[in-house]
Short mmCIF file of C-alpha atoms and ligand atoms in Angstrom, two decimals:
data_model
loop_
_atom_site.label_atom_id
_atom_site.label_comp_id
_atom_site.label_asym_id
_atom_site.label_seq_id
_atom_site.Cartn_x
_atom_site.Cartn_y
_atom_site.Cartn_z
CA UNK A 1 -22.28 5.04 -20.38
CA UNK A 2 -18.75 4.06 -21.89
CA UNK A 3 -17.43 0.71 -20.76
CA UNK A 4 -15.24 0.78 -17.23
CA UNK A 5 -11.76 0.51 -19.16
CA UNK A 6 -12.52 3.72 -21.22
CA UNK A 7 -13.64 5.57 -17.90
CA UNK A 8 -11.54 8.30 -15.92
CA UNK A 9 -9.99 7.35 -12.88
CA UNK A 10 -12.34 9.57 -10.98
CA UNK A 11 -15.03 8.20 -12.81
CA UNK A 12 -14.36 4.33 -11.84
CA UNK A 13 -13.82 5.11 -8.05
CA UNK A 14 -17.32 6.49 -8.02
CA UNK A 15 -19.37 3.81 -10.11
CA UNK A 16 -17.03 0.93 -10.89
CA UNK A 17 -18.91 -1.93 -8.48
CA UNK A 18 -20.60 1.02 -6.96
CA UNK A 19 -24.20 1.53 -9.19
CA UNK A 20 -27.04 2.17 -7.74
CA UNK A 21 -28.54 -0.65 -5.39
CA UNK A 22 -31.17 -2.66 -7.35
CA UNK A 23 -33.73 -3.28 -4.90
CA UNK A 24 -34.02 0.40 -4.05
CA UNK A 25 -31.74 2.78 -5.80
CA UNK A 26 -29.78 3.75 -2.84
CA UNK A 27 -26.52 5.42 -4.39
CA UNK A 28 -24.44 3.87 -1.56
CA UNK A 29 -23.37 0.28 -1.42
CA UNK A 30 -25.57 -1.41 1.19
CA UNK A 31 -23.85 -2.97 4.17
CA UNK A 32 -25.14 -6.20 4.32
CA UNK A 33 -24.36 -7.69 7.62
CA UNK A 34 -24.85 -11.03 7.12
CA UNK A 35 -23.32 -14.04 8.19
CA UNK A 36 -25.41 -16.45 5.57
CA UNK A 37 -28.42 -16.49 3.35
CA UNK A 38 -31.31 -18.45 2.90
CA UNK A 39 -31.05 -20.96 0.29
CA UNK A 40 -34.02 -22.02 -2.64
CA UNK A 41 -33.39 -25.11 -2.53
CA UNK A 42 -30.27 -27.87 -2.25
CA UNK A 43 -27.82 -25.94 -4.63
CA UNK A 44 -30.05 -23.28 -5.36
CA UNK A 45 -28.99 -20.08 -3.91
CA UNK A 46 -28.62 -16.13 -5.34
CA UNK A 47 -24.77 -16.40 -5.74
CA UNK A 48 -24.14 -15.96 -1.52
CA UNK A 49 -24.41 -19.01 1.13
CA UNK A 50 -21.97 -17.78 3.41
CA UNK A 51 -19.92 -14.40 4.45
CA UNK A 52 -16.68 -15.65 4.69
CA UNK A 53 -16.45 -16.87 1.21
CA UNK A 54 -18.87 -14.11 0.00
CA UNK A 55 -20.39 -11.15 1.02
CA UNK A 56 -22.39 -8.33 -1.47
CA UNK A 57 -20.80 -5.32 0.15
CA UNK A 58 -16.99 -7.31 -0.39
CA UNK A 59 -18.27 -8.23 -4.12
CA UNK A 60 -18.54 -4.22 -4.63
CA UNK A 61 -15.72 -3.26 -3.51
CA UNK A 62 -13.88 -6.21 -4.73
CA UNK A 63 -14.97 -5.09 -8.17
CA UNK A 64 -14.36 -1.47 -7.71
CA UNK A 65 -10.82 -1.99 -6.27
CA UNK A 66 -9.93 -4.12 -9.38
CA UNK A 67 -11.25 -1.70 -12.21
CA UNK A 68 -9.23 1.09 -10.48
CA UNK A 69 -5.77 -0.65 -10.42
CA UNK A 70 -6.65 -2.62 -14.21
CA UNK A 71 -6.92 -5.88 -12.81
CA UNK A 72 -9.46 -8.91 -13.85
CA UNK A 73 -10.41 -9.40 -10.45
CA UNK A 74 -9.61 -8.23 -6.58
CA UNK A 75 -9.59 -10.45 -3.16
CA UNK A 76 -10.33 -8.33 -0.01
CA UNK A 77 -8.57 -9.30 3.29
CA UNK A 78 -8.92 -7.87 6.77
CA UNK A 79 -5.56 -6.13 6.85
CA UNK A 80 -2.90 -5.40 4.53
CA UNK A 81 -0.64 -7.80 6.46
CA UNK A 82 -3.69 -10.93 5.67
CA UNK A 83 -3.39 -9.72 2.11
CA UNK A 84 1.00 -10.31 1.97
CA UNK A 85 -0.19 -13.39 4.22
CA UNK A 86 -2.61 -14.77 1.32
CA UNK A 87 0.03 -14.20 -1.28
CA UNK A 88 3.03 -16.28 -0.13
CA UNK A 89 -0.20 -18.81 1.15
CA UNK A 90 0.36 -19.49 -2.37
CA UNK A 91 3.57 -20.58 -2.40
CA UNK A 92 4.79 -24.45 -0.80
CA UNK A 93 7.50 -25.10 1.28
CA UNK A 94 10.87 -25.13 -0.37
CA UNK A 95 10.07 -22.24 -2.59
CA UNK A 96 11.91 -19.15 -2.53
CA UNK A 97 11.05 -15.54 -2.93
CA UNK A 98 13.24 -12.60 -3.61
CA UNK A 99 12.21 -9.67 -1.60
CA UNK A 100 13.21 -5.93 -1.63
CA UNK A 101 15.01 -4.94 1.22
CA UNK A 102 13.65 -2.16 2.38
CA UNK A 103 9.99 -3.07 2.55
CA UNK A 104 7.41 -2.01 5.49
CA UNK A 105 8.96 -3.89 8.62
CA UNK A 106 5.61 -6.07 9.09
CA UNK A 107 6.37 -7.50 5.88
CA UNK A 108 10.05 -9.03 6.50
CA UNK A 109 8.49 -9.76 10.40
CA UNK A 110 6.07 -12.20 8.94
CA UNK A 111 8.31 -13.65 6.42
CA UNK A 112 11.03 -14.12 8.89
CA UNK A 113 9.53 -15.09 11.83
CA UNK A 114 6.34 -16.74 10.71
CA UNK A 115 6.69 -18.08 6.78
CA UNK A 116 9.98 -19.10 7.22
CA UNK A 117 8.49 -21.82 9.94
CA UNK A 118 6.86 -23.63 7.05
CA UNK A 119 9.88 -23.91 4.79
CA UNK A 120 9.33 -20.75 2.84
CA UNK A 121 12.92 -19.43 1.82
CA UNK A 122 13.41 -15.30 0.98
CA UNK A 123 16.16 -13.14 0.30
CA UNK A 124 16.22 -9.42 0.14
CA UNK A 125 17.91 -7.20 -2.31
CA UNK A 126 18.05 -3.96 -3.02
CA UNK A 127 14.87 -3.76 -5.86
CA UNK A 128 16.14 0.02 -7.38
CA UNK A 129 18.77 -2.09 -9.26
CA UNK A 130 17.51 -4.91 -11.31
CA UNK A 131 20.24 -6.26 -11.94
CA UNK A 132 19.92 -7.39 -7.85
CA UNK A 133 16.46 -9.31 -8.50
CA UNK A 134 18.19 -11.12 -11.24
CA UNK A 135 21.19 -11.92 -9.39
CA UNK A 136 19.46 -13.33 -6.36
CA UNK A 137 17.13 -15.51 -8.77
CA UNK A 138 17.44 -19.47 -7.62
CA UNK A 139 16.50 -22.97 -9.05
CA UNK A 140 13.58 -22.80 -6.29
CA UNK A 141 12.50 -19.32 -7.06
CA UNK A 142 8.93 -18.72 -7.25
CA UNK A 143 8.16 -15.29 -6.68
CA UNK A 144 9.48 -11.10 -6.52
CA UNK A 145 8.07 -9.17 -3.93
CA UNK A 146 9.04 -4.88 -4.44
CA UNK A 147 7.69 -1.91 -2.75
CA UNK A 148 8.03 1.40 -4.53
CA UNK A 149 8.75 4.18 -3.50
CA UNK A 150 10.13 1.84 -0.63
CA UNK A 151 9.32 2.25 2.83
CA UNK A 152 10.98 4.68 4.57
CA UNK A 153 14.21 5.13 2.29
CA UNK A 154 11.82 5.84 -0.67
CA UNK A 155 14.00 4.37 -3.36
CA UNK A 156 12.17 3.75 -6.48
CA UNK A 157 12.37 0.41 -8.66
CA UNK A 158 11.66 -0.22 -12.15
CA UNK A 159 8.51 -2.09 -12.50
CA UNK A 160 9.10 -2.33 -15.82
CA UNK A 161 12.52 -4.03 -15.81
CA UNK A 162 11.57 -6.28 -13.20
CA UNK A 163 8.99 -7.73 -14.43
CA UNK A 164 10.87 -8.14 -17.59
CA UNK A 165 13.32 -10.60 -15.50
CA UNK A 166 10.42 -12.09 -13.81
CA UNK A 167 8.50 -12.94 -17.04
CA UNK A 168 11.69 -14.31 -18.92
CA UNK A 169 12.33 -16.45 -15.69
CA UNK A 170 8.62 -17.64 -14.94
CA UNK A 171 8.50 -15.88 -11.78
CA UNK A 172 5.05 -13.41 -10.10
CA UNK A 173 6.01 -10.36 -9.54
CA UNK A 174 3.97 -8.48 -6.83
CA UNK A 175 4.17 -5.03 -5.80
CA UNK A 176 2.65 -3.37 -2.47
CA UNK A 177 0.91 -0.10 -3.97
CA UNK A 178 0.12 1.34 -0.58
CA UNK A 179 2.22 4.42 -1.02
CA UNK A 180 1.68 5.46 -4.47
CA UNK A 181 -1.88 4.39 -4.65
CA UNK A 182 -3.31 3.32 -8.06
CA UNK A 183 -4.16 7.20 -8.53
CA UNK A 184 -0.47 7.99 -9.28
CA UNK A 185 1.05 4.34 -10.44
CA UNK A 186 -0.45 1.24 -11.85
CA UNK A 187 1.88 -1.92 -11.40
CA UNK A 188 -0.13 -4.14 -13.90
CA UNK A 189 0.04 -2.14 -16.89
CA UNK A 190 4.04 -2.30 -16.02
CA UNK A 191 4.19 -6.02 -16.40
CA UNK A 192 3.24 -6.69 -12.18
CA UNK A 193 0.96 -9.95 -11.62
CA UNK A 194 0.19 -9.44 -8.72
CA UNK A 195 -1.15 -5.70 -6.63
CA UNK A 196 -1.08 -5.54 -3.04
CA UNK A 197 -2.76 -2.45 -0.77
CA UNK A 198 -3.09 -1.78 2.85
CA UNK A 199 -6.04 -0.12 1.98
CA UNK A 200 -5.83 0.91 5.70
CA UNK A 201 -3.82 3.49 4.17
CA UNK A 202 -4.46 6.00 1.18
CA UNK A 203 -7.40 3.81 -0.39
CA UNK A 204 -9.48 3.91 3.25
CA UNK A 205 -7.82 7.67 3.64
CA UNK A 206 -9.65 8.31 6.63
CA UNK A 207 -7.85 6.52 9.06
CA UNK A 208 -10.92 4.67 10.44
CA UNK A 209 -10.31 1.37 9.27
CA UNK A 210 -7.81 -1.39 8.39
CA UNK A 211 -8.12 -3.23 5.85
CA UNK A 212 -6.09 -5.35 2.57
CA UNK A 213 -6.65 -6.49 -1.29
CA UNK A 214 -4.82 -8.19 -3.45
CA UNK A 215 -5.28 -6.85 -7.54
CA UNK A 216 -5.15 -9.77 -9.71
CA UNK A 217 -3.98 -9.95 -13.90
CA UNK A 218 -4.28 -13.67 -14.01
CA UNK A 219 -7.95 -15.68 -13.07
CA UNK A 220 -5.70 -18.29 -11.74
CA UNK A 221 -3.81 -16.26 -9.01
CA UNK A 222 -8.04 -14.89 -8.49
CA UNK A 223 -9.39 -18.52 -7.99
CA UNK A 224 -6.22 -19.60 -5.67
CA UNK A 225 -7.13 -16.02 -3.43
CA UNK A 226 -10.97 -16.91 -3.44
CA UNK A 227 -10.05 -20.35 -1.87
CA UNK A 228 -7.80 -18.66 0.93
CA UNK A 229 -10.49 -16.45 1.76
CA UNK A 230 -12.66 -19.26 2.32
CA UNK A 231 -10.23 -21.82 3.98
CA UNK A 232 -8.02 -19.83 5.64
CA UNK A 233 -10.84 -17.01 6.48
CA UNK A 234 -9.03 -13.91 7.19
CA UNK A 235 -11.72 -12.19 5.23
CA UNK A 236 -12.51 -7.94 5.14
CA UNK A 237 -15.94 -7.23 7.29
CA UNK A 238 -18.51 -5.45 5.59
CA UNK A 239 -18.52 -2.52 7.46
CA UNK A 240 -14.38 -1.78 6.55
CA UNK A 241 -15.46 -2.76 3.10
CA UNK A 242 -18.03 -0.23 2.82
CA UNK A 243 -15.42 2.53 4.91
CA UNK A 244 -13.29 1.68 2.36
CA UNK A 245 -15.87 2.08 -0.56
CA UNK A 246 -16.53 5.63 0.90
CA UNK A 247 -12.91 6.62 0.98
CA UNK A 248 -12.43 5.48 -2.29
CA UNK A 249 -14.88 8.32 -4.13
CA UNK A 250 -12.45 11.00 -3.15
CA UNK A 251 -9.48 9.05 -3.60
CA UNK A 252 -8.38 11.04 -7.27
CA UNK A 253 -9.48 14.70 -5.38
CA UNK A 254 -7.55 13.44 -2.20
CA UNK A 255 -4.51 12.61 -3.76
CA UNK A 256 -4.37 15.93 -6.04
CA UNK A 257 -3.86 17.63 -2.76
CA UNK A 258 -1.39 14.77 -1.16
CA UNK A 259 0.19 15.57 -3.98
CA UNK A 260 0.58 19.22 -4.13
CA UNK A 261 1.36 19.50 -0.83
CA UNK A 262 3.55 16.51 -0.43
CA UNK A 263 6.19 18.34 -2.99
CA UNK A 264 5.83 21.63 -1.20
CA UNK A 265 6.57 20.14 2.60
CA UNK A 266 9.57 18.35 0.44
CA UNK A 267 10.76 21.46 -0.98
CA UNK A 268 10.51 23.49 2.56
CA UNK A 269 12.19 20.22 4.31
CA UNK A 270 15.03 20.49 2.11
CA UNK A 271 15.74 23.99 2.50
CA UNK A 272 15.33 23.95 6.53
CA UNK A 273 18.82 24.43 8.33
CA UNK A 274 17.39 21.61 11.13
CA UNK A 275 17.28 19.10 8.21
CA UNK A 276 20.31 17.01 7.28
CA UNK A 277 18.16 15.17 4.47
CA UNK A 278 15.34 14.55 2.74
CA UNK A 279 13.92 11.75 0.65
CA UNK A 280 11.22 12.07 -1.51
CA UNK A 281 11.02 11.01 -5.19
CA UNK A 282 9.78 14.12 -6.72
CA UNK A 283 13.15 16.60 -5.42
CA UNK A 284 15.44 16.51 -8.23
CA UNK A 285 18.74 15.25 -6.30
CA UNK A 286 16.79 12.21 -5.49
CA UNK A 287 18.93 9.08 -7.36
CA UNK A 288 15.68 8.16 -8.99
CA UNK A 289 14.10 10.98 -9.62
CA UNK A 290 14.12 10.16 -13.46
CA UNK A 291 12.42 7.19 -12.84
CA UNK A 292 10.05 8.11 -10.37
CA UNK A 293 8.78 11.10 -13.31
CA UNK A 294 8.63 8.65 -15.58
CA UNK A 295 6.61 5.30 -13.89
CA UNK A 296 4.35 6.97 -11.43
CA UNK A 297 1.78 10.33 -12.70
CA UNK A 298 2.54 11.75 -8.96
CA UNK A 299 5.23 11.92 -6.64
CA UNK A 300 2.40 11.43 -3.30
CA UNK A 301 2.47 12.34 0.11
CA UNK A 302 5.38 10.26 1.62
CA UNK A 303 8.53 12.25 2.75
CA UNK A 304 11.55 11.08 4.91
CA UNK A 305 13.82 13.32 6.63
CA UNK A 306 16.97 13.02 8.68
CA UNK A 307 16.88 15.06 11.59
CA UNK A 308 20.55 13.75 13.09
CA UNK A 309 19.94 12.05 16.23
CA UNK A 310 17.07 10.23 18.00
CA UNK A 311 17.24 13.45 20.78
CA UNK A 312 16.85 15.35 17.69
CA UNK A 313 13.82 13.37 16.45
CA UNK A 314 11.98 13.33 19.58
CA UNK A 315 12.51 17.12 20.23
CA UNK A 316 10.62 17.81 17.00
CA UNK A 317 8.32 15.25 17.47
CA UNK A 318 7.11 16.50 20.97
CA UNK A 319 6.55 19.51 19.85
CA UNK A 320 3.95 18.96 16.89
CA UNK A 321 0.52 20.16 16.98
CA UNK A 322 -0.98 19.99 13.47
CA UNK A 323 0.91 16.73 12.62
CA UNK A 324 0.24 13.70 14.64
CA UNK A 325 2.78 11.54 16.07
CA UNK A 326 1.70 8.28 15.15
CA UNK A 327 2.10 4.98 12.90
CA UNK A 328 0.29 4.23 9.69
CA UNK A 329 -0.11 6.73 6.75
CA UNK A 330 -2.11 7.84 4.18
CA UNK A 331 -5.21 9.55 6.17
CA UNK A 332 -6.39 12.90 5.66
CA UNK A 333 -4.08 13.90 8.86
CA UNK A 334 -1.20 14.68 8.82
CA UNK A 335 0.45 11.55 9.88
CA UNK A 336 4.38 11.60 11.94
CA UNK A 337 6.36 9.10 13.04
CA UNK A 338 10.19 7.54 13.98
CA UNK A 339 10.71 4.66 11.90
CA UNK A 340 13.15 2.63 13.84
CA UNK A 341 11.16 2.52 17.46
CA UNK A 342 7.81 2.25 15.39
CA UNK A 343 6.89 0.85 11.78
CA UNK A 344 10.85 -0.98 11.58
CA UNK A 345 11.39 -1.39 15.24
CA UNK A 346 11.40 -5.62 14.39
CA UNK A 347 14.21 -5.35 12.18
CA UNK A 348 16.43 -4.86 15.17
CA UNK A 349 19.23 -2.46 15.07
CA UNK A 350 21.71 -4.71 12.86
CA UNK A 351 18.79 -5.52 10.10
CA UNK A 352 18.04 -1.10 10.40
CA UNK A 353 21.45 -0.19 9.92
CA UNK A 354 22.51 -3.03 7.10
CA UNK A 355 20.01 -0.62 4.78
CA UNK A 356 20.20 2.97 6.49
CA UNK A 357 17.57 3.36 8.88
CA UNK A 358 19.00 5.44 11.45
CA UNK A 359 17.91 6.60 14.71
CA UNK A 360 17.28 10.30 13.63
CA UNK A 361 14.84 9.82 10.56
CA UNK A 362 11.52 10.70 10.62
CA UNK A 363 8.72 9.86 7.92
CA UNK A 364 5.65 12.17 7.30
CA UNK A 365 2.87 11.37 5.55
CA UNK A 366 1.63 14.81 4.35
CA UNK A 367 -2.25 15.32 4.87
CA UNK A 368 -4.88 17.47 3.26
CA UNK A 369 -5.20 20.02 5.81
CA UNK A 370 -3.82 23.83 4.91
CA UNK A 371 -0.49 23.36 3.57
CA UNK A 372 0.78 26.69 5.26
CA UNK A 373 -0.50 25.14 8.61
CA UNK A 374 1.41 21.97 8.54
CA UNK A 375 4.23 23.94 7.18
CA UNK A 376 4.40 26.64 10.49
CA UNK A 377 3.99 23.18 12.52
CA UNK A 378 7.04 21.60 11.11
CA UNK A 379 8.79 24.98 11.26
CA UNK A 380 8.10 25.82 15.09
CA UNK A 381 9.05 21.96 15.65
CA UNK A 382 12.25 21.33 14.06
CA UNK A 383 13.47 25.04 15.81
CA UNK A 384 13.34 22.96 19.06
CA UNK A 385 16.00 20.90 17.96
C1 PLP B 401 3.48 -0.34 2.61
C2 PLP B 401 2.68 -1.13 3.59
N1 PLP B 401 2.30 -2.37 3.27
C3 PLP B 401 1.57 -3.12 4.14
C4 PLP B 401 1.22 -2.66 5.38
C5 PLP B 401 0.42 -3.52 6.33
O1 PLP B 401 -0.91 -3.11 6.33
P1 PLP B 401 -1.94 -3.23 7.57
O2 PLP B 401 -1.42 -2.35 8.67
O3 PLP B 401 -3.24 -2.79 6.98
O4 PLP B 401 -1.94 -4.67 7.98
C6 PLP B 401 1.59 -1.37 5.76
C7 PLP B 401 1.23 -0.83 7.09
O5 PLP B 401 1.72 0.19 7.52
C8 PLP B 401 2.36 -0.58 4.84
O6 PLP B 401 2.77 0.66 5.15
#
């Protein structure tokens, strides 16, 4: 077999960390519930002596989840919101970390109104321009934190440019992947340190588990994870690491069909008298659109509309049948909801409107069922308006 690296993506999410078992063949990943293992002898062990630092099922994935975004190494939390909260663990009080501004609203809610308790400092700038990260650089700056395509506005950032700035100025740079998925963009090979997932979302894809990881470049940033994981404990179960091990073999065939239908729902969105809007990457009126062809090998499954008013949005969303009205993203459903009473509801109605999130959009995260389905569903819904 050709080493990992020279593997195709499909290739990796089958076998990278996922070989056959060695005690019995099994080609699944055992679950090994365990909550310690019996030792040799004082010091002597196999590698485990207790779950929350270590557990074989977490080592798999850990390992699989790493080759697939290019990393050295991979930390698995139990959410993706443990995973953000491991990151900025890093950080000490007094340091500073520019942010983009348009990130999902559990993100700013624990910087905010948690971090910010402990003397962590952040700004938040709008990430598609560089030139913003730059400017809002400080003595005490430690750290850039982007999400792109952002979430909901889906505006697109250059990865590459950032981490230009961040490199010339010392700084991580870490990028939440949840949307894109390493299928259709890889953050390291753009100059990222750091990868973040809510593998709740697209990695998972079934929508029957949370879960969070954090892709490392540098062992350092690995060893500093590995010690949160054991002192601060908020540590992936092996069950949801083994869910998420399962999701992860279809992940390239899954996100083919995100894909394709994700720019077809776009295209049909934007053509629909009911819809004042739409955001999505791969239309060609989208501001980034160049960008977006060029850094990511997909455009995905995420789609923002504007429907004009929250009477408007609730009309439509009442009346979907093959969609479901819902938070999170990224399953095999098609996934609905209303941004500003749901996933941005903490950013209050001043924070929503200082970056656009009105009342009447609606995000859709496009599933795998029959396209034509979920496109006579969105149809028959947005005529109720
Ligand atoms: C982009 C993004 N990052 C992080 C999170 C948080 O992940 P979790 O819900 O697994 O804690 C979410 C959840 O919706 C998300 O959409």
């Amino acid at each position: 077999m050709k080493k990992a690296k020279e593997l195709g993506f499909a290739t990796r999410a089958i076998h990278s960390g996922q070989e056959p078992d060695p005690l019995t063949g099994s080609v699944t990943v055992p679950i090994y519930p365990t909550s310690t293992y019996v030792q040799q002898g004082i010091g002597e062990n196999k590698g485990y002596e207790y779950s929350r630092v270590s557990n074989p099922t977490r080592t798999r994935l850990e390992q699989n989840l790493a080759a697939l975004e290019g990393g050295i190494a991979a930390r698995a939390f139990a959410s993706g919101m443990a995973a953000i909260n491991a990151i900025v663990s890093m950080l000490k009080a007094g340091d500073h970390v520019v942010c983009g501004n348009d990130l999902y609203g559990g993100t700013p809610r624990l910087f905010n109104q948690v971090m910010s308790n402990f003397g962590l400092e952040f700004s938040y700038v709008d990430t598609s321009e560089a030139g913003n990260v730059e400017s809002a650089i400080q003595k005490n700056t430690r750290m850039v934190y982007v999400e792109t395509p952002t979430n909901p506005l889906m505006g697109i950032s250059d990865l590459a440019a950032i981490a230009a700035i961040c490199h010339r100025k010392k700084l991580s740079l870490v990028v939440d992947n949840t949307f894109m998925s390493p299928y259709f963009q890889q953050p390291l090979a753009l100059g990222a340190d750091l990868v973040v997932h809510s593998t709740t979302k697209f990695l998972n894809g079934h929508s029957d588990g949370l879960g969070g990881v954090v892709v490392c470049k540098h062992q350092e940033d690995a060893d500093k994870l590995a010690f949160l994981q054991k002192a601060a404990g908020a540590i992936l179960s092996p069950f949801e690491g083994w869910l998420i091990l399962r999701g992860v073999k279809t992940l390239a065939a899954r996100m083919e069909i995100h894909d394709r239908s994700g720019r077809l729902v776009a295209d049909f969105l934007s053509k629909h008298k009911k819809v004042k809007a739409v955001l999505y990457p791969g239309l060609k009126d989208h501001p980034q659109h160049a960008l977006a062809k060029r850094q990511m090998s997909g455009f995905g499954a995420m789609i923002t509309f504007e429907t004009g008013s929250l009477k408007n949005a609730n009309k439509m969303l009442k009346k979907v049948r093959v969609c479901s009205l819902g938070e999170s993203l990224g399953g095999v459903e098609t996934l609905i909801s209303h941004p500003a009473t749901m996933t941005h509801s903490a950013l209050g109605v001043k924070g929503r409107k200082a970056i656009g999130i009105t009342d009447g959009l609606v995000r859709i995260s496009v599933g795998i069922e029959d396209v034509d389905d979920i496109l006579e569903d969105l149809d028959q819904a947005l005529n109720a308006i």
